[in-house]
Short mmCIF file of C-alpha atoms in Angstrom, two decimals:
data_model
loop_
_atom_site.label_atom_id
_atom_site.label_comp_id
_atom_site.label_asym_id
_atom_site.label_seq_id
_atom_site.Cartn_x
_atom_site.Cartn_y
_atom_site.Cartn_z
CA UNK F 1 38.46 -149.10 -12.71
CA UNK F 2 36.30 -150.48 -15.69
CA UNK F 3 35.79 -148.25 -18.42
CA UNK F 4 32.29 -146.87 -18.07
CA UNK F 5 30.39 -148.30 -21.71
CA UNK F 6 31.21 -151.65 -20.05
CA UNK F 7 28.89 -151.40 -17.36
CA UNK F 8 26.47 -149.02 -19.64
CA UNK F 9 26.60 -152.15 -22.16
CA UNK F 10 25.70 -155.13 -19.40
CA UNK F 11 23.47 -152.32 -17.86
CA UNK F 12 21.49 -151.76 -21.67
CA UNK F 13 21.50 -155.74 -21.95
CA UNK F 14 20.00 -156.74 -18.72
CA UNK F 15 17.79 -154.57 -18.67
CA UNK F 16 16.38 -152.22 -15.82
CA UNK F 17 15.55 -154.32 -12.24
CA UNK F 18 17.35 -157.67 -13.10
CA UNK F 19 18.99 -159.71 -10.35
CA UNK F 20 22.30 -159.20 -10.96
CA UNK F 21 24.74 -160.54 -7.64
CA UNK F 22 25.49 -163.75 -8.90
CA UNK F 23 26.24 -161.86 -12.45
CA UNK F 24 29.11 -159.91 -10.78
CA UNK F 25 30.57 -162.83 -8.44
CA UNK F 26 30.82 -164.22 -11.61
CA UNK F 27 31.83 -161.48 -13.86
CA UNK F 28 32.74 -158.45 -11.33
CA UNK F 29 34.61 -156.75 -14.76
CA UNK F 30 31.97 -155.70 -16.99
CA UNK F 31 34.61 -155.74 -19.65
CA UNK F 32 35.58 -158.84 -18.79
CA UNK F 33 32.17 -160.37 -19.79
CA UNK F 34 32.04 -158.47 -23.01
CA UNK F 35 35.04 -159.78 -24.43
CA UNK F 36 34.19 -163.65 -23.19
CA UNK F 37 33.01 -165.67 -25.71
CA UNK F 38 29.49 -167.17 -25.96
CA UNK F 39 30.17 -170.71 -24.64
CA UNK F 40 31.83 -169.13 -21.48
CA UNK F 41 29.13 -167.16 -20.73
CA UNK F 42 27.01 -170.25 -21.06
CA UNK F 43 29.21 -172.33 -18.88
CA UNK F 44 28.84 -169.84 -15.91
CA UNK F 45 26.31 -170.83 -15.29
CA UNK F 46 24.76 -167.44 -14.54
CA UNK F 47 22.40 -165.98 -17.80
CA UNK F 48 19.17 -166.90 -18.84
CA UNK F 49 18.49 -168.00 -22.77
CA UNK F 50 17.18 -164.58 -23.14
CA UNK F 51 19.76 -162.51 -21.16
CA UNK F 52 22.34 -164.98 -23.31
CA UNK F 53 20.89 -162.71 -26.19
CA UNK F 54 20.73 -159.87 -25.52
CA UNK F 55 24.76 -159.50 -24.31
CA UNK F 56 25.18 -160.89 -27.70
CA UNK F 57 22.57 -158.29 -29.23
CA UNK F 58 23.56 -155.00 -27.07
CA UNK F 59 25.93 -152.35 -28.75
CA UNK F 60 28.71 -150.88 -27.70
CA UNK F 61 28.32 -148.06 -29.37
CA UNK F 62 25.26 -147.05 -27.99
CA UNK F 63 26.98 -146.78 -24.69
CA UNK F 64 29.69 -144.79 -25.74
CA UNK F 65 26.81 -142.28 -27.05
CA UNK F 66 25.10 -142.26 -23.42
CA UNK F 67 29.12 -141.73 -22.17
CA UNK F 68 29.77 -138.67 -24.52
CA UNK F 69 26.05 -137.21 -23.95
CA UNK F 70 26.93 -137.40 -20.27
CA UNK F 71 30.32 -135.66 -20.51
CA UNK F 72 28.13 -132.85 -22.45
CA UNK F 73 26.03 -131.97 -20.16
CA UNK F 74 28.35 -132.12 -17.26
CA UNK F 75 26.53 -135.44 -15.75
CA UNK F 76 28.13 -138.32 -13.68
CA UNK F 77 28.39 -141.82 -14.25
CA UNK F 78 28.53 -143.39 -11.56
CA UNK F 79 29.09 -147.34 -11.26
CA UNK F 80 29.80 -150.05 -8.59
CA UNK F 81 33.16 -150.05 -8.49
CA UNK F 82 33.11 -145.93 -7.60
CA UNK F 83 33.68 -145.32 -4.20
CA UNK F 84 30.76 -142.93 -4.35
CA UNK F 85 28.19 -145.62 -5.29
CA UNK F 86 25.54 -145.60 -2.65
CA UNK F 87 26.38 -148.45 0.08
CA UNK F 88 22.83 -148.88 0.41
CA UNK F 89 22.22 -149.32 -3.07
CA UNK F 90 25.11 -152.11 -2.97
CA UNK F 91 23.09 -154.36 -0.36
CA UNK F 92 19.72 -155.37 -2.66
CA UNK F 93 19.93 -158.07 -5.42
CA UNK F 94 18.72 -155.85 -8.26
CA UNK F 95 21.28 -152.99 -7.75
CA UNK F 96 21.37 -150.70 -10.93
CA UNK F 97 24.56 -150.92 -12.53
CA UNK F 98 24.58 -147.58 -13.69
CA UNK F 99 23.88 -144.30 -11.96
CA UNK F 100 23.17 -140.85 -14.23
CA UNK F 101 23.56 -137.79 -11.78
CA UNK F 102 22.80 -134.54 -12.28
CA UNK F 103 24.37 -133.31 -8.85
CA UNK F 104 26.33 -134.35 -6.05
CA UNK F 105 25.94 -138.52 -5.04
CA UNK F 106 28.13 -137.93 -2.36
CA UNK F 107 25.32 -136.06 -0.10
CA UNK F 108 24.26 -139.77 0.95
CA UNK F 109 27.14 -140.88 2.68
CA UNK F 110 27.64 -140.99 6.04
CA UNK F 111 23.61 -139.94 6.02
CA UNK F 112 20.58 -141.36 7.56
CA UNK F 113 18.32 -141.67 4.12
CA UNK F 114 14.83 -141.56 4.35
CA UNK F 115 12.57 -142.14 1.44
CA UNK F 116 9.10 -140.13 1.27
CA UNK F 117 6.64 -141.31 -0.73
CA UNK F 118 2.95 -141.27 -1.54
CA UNK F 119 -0.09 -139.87 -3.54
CA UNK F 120 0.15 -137.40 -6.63
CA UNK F 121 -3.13 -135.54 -5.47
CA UNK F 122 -2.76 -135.48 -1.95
CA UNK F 123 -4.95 -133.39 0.14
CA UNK F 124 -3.92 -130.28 1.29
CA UNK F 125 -3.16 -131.44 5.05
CA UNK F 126 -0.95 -134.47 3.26
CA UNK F 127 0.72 -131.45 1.65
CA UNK F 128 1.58 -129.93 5.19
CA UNK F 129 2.35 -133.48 6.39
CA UNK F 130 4.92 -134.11 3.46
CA UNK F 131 6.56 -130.81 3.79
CA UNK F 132 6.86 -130.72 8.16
CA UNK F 133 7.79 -134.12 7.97
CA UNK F 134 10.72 -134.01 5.15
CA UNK F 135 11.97 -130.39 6.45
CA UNK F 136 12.57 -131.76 10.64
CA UNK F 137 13.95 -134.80 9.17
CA UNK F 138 16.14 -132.65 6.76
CA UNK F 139 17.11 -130.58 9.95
CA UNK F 140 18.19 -133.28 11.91
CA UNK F 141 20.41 -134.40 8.99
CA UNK F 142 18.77 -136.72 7.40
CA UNK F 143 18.28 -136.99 3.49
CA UNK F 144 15.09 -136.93 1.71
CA UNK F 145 14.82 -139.40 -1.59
CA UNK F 146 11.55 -139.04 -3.23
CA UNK F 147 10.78 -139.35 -7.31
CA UNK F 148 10.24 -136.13 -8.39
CA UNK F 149 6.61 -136.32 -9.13
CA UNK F 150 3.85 -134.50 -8.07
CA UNK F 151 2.29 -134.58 -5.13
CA UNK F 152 3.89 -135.85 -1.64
CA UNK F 153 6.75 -136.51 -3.78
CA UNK F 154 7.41 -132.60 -4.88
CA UNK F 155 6.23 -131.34 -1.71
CA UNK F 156 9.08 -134.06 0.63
CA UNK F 157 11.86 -132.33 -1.85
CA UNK F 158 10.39 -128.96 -1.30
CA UNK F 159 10.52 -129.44 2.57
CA UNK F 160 13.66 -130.72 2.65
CA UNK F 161 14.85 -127.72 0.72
CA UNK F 162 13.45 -125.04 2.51
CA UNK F 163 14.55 -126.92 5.91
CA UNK F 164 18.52 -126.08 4.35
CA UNK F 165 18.59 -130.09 3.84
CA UNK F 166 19.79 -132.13 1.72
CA UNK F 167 17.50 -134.51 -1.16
CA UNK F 168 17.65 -137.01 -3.94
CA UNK F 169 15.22 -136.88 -6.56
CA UNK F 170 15.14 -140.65 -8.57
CA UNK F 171 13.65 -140.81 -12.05
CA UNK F 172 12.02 -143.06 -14.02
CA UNK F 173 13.33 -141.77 -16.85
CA UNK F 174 16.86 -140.43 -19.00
CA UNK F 175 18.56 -137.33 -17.59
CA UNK F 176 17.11 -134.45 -20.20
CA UNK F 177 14.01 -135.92 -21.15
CA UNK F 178 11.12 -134.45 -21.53
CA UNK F 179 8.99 -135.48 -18.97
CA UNK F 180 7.17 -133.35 -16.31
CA UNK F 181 8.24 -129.92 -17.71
CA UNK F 182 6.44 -128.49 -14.67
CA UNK F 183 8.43 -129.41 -12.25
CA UNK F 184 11.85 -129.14 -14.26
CA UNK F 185 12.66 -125.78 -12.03
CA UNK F 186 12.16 -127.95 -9.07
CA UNK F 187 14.73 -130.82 -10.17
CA UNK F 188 17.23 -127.72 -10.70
CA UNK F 189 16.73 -127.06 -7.18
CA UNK F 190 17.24 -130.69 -6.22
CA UNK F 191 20.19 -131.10 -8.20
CA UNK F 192 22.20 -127.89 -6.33
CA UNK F 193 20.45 -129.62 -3.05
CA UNK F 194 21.21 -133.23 -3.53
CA UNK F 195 21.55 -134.84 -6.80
CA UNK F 196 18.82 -135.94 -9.82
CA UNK F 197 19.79 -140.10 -10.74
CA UNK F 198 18.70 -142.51 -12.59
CA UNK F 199 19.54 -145.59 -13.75
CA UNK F 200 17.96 -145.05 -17.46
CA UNK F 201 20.61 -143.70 -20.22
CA UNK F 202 20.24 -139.93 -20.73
CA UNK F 203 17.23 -138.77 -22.89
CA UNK F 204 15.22 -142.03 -22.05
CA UNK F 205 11.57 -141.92 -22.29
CA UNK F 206 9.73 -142.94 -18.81
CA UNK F 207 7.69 -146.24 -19.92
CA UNK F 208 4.52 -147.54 -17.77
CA UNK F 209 7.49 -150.27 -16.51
CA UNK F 210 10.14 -147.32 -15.69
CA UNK F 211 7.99 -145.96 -12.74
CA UNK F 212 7.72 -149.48 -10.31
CA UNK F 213 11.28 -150.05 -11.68
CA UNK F 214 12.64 -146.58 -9.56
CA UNK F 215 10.89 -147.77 -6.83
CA UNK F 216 13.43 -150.47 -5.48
CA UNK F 217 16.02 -147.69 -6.13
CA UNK F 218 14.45 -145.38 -3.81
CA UNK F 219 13.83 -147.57 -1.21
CA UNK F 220 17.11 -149.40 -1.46
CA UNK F 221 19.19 -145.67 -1.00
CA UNK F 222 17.15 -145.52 2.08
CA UNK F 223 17.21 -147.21 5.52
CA UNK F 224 13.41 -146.65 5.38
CA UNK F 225 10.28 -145.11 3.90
CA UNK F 226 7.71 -143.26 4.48
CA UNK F 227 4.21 -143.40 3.24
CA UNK F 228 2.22 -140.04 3.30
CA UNK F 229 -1.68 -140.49 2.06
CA UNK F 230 -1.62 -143.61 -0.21
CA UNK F 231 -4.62 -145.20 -1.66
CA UNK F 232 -5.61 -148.95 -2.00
CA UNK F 233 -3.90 -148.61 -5.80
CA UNK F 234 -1.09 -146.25 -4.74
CA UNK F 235 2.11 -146.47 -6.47
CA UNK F 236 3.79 -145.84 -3.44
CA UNK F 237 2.40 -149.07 -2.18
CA UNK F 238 5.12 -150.89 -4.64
CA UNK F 239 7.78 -148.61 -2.75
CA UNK F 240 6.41 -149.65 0.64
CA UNK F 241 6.85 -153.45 -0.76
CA UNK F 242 10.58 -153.34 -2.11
CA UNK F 243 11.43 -151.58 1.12
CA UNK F 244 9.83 -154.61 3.05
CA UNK F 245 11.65 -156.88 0.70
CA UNK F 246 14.94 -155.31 1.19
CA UNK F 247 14.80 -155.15 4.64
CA UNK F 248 14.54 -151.44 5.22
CA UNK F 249 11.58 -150.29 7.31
CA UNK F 250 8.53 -149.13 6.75
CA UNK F 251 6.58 -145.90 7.89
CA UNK F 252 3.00 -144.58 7.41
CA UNK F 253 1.17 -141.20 8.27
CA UNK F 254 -2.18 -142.90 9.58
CA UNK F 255 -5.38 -141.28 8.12
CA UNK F 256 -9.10 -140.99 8.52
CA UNK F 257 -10.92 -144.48 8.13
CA UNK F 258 -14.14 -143.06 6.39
CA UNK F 259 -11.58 -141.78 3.43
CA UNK F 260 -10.25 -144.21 0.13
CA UNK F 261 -7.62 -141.95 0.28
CA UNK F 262 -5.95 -143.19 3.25
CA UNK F 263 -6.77 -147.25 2.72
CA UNK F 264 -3.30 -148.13 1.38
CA UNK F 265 -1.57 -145.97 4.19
CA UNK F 266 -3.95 -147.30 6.50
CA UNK F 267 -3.10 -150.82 5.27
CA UNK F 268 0.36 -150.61 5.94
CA UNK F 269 -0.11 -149.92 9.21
CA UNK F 270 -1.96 -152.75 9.83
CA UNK F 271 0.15 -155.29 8.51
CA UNK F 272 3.01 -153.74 10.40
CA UNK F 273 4.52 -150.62 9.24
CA UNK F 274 5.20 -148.44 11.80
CA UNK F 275 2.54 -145.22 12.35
CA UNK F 276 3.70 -142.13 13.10
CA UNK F 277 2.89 -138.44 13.16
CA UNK F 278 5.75 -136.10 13.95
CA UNK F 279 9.47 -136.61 12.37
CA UNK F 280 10.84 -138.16 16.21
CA UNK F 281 8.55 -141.15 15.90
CA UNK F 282 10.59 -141.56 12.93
CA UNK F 283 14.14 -140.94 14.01
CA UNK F 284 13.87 -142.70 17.94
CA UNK F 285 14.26 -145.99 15.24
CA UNK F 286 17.57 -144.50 14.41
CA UNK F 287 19.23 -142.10 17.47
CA UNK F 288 21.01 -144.97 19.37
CA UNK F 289 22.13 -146.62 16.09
CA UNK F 290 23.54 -143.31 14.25
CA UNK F 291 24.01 -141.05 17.40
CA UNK F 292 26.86 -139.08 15.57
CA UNK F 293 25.09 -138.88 12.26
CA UNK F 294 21.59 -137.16 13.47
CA UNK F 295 21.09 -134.06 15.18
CA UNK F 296 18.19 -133.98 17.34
CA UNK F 297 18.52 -131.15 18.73
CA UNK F 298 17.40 -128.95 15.89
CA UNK F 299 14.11 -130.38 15.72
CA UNK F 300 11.27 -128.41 17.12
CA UNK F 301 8.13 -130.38 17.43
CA UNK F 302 5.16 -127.82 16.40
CA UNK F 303 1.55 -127.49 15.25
CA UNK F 304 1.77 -126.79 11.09
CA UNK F 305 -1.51 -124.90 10.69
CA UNK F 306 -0.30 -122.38 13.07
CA UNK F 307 3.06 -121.03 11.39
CA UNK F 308 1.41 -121.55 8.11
CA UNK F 309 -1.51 -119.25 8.63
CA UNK F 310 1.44 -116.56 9.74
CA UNK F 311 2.86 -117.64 6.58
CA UNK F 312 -0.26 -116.99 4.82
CA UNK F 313 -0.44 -113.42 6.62
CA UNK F 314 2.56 -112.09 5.82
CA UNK F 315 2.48 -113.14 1.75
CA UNK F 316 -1.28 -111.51 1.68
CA UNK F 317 0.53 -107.98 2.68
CA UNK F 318 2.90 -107.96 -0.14
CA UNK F 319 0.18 -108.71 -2.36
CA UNK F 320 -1.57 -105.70 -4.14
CA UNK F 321 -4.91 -104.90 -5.56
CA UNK F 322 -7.39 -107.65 -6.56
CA UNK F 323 -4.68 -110.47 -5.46
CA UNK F 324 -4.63 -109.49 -2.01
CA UNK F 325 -8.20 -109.17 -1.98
CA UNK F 326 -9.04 -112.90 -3.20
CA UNK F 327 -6.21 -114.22 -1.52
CA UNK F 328 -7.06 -112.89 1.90
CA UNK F 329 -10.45 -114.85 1.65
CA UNK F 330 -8.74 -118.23 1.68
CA UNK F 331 -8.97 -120.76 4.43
CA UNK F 332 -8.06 -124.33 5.19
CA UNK F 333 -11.39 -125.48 2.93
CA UNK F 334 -11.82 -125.62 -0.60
CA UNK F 335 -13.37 -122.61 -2.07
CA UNK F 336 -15.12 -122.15 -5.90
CA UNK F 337 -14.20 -119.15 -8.11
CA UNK F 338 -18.44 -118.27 -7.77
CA UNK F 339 -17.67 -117.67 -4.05
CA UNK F 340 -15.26 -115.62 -4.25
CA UNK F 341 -17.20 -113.25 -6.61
CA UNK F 342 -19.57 -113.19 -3.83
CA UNK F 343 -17.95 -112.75 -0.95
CA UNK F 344 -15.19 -109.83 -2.46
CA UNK F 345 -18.11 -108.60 -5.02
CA UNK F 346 -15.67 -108.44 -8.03
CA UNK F 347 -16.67 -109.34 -11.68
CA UNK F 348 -15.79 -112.43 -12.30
CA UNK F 349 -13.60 -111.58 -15.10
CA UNK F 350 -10.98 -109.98 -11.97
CA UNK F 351 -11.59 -113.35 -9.47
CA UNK F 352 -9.84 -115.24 -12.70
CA UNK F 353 -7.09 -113.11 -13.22
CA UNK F 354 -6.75 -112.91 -9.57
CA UNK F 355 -7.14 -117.02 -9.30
CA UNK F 356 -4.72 -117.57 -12.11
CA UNK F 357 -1.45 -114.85 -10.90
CA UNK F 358 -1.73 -116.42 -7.65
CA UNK F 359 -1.76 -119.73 -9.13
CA UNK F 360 0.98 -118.76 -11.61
CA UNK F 361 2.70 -117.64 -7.83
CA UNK F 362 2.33 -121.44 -6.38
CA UNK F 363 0.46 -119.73 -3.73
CA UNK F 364 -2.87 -121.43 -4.79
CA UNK F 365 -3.85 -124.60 -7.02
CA UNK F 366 -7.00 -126.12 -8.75
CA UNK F 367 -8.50 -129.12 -7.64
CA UNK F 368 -11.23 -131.13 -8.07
CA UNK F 369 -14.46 -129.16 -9.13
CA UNK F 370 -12.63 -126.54 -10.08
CA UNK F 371 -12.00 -125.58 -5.84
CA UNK F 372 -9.25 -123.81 -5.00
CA UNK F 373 -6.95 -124.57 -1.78
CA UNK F 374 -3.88 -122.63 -0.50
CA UNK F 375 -0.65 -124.27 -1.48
#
């Protein structure tokens, strides 16, 4: 097996997203490449002027940093030649040559892999959607890969969690940096649940490029991906594409015509992703290919707004005081902090302490015009 800065160096000279099969039918020993000479790399035929440069340019030593800043912090490396490298990942043109993971890789084998994907202020019933959709497919053994932002992608990992499942968070950035301190307590979760990867050396700032980059990566780990309330601009649009592109297929949660929201979703289904509202309209593409890998039987096909208003019941009787009071006025709408004054008649200096525990709680959050919804 190659030593590890090999790969980390061809990785750090490519670059993030370049084609690299012909690369390693050429060269399938990073180290081999490293120690060729310039007019043999020339000769195969195989670099561009540019990539021809940057081997020469790349340093060694800064992958034997990344390899010792791993080994700190108890992350994997993980690399083609590993037997744990993700045969999914193996099958696109653009494979990452490098894997960082916080967790355990291994959760994807043998696996049906489903990627979730979609907006990062989704509606409260794309919320619901995200979270029944990702926790039946959890339960009938199937792993969740989203990117760890907010949004559909937070609430697929959160289903898939509380479903006992299993889920892949992919970043567009370096293990350990500081991005999206928010949600760091969530990629804890992931990591004892799954694993955290990415293909960026540890401490790597995400970059406006770093985001579309992930995408292939989550689409090529999975055998396809679904799109839960995209817009006409949506990010997740890019996933939908590489999937397409790499062959995998393509699911979308259809929405209401009169809404922007729902035009890239919408869009999708039109040009022939498949629609579909319940987790079986996902998995009937998959039960007579990967009989032994699914378990269908532990899928129970309800109505979410009825076990979350139960949900909803329960948490208002633990709550005490002024918290209970605020939180028992919430419904499925949108409600304003004025209304609340009025309807539980107290001072609005309580309704913001009130709005702002239960908040701190992740029972409520802010959106636009300063509305509350139920989480």
């Amino acid at each position: 097996m190659t030593d590890k800065k090999y790969w980390i160096w061809l990785s750090s000279a490519l670059g993030a997203a370049a084609r690299v099969d012909e690369i390693l039918s050429e060269f399938p020993n990073p180290q081999t490449l490293f120690e060729a000479d310039r007019k043999t790399r020339i000769l195969s035929g195989v670099f561009t002027k540019a990539q021809l440069e940057r081997l020469e340019k790349a340093s060694i030593k800064n992958a034997e940093v990344a390899v010792n800043t791993c080994a700190r912090n108890h992350w994997s490396i993980v690399t083609p030649d590993d037997a744990v490298y993700p045969f999914q990942l193996r099958q696109i043109p653009d494979m990452p040559l490098v894997l960082y993971v916080d967790g355990d890789l291994s959760v994807l084998h043998s696996r049906v892999v489903m990627g979730v994907v979609g907006t990062r202020e989704p509606c409260r019933e794309s919320r619901m959607i995200a979270r029944k959709m990702s926790g039946d497919l959890a339960k009938a053994g199937v792993v969740i890969v989203s990117g760890g932002a907010l949004g559909i992608d937070s609430c697929a990992h959160e289903g898939a969690i509380s479903a006992g499942g299993k889920t892949v968070c992919v970043l567009g950035c370096g293990l350990g940096a500081n991005y999206l301190m928010s949600n760091e307590p969530l990629r804890r979760e992931i990591s004892r649940n799954g694993a955290v990867i990415t293909e960026y050396p540890p401490l790597s700032s995400p970059t406006r490029a770093s985001f579309p980059e992930r995408n292939r990566i989550i689409s090529g780990l999975s055998h396809g991906v679904l799109v839960v309330e995209a817009g006409e601009k949506s990010g997740s649009l890019i996933t939908a594409r590489c999937a397409n592109n790499q062959g995998r297929d393509v699911f979308a949660i259809p929405g209401s015509i009169l809404s922007t929201a729902y035009m890239g979703a919408n869009k999708l289904i039109k040009d022939g992703a498949k629609a579909v509202t319940c987790a079986m309209d996902v998995l009937e593409n998959y039960e007579t290919v990967y009989p032994e890998r699914l378990k269908l039987s532990e899928i129970k096909e309800t109505k979410e707004d009825i076990p979350v208003q139960t949900q909803k019941r329960k948490l208002s009787a633990s709550l005490t005081g002024d918290k209970q009071k605020i939180y028992g006025l919430f419904t499925d709408e949108p409600i304003h902090p004025d209304e609340l004054c009025a309807m539980s008649g107290l001072p609005v200096s309580a309704v913001i302490t009130a709005l702002m525990e239960l908040e701190m709680d992740g029972l409520i959050e802010q959106t636009e015009g300063k509305n509350y919804i139920l989480r």
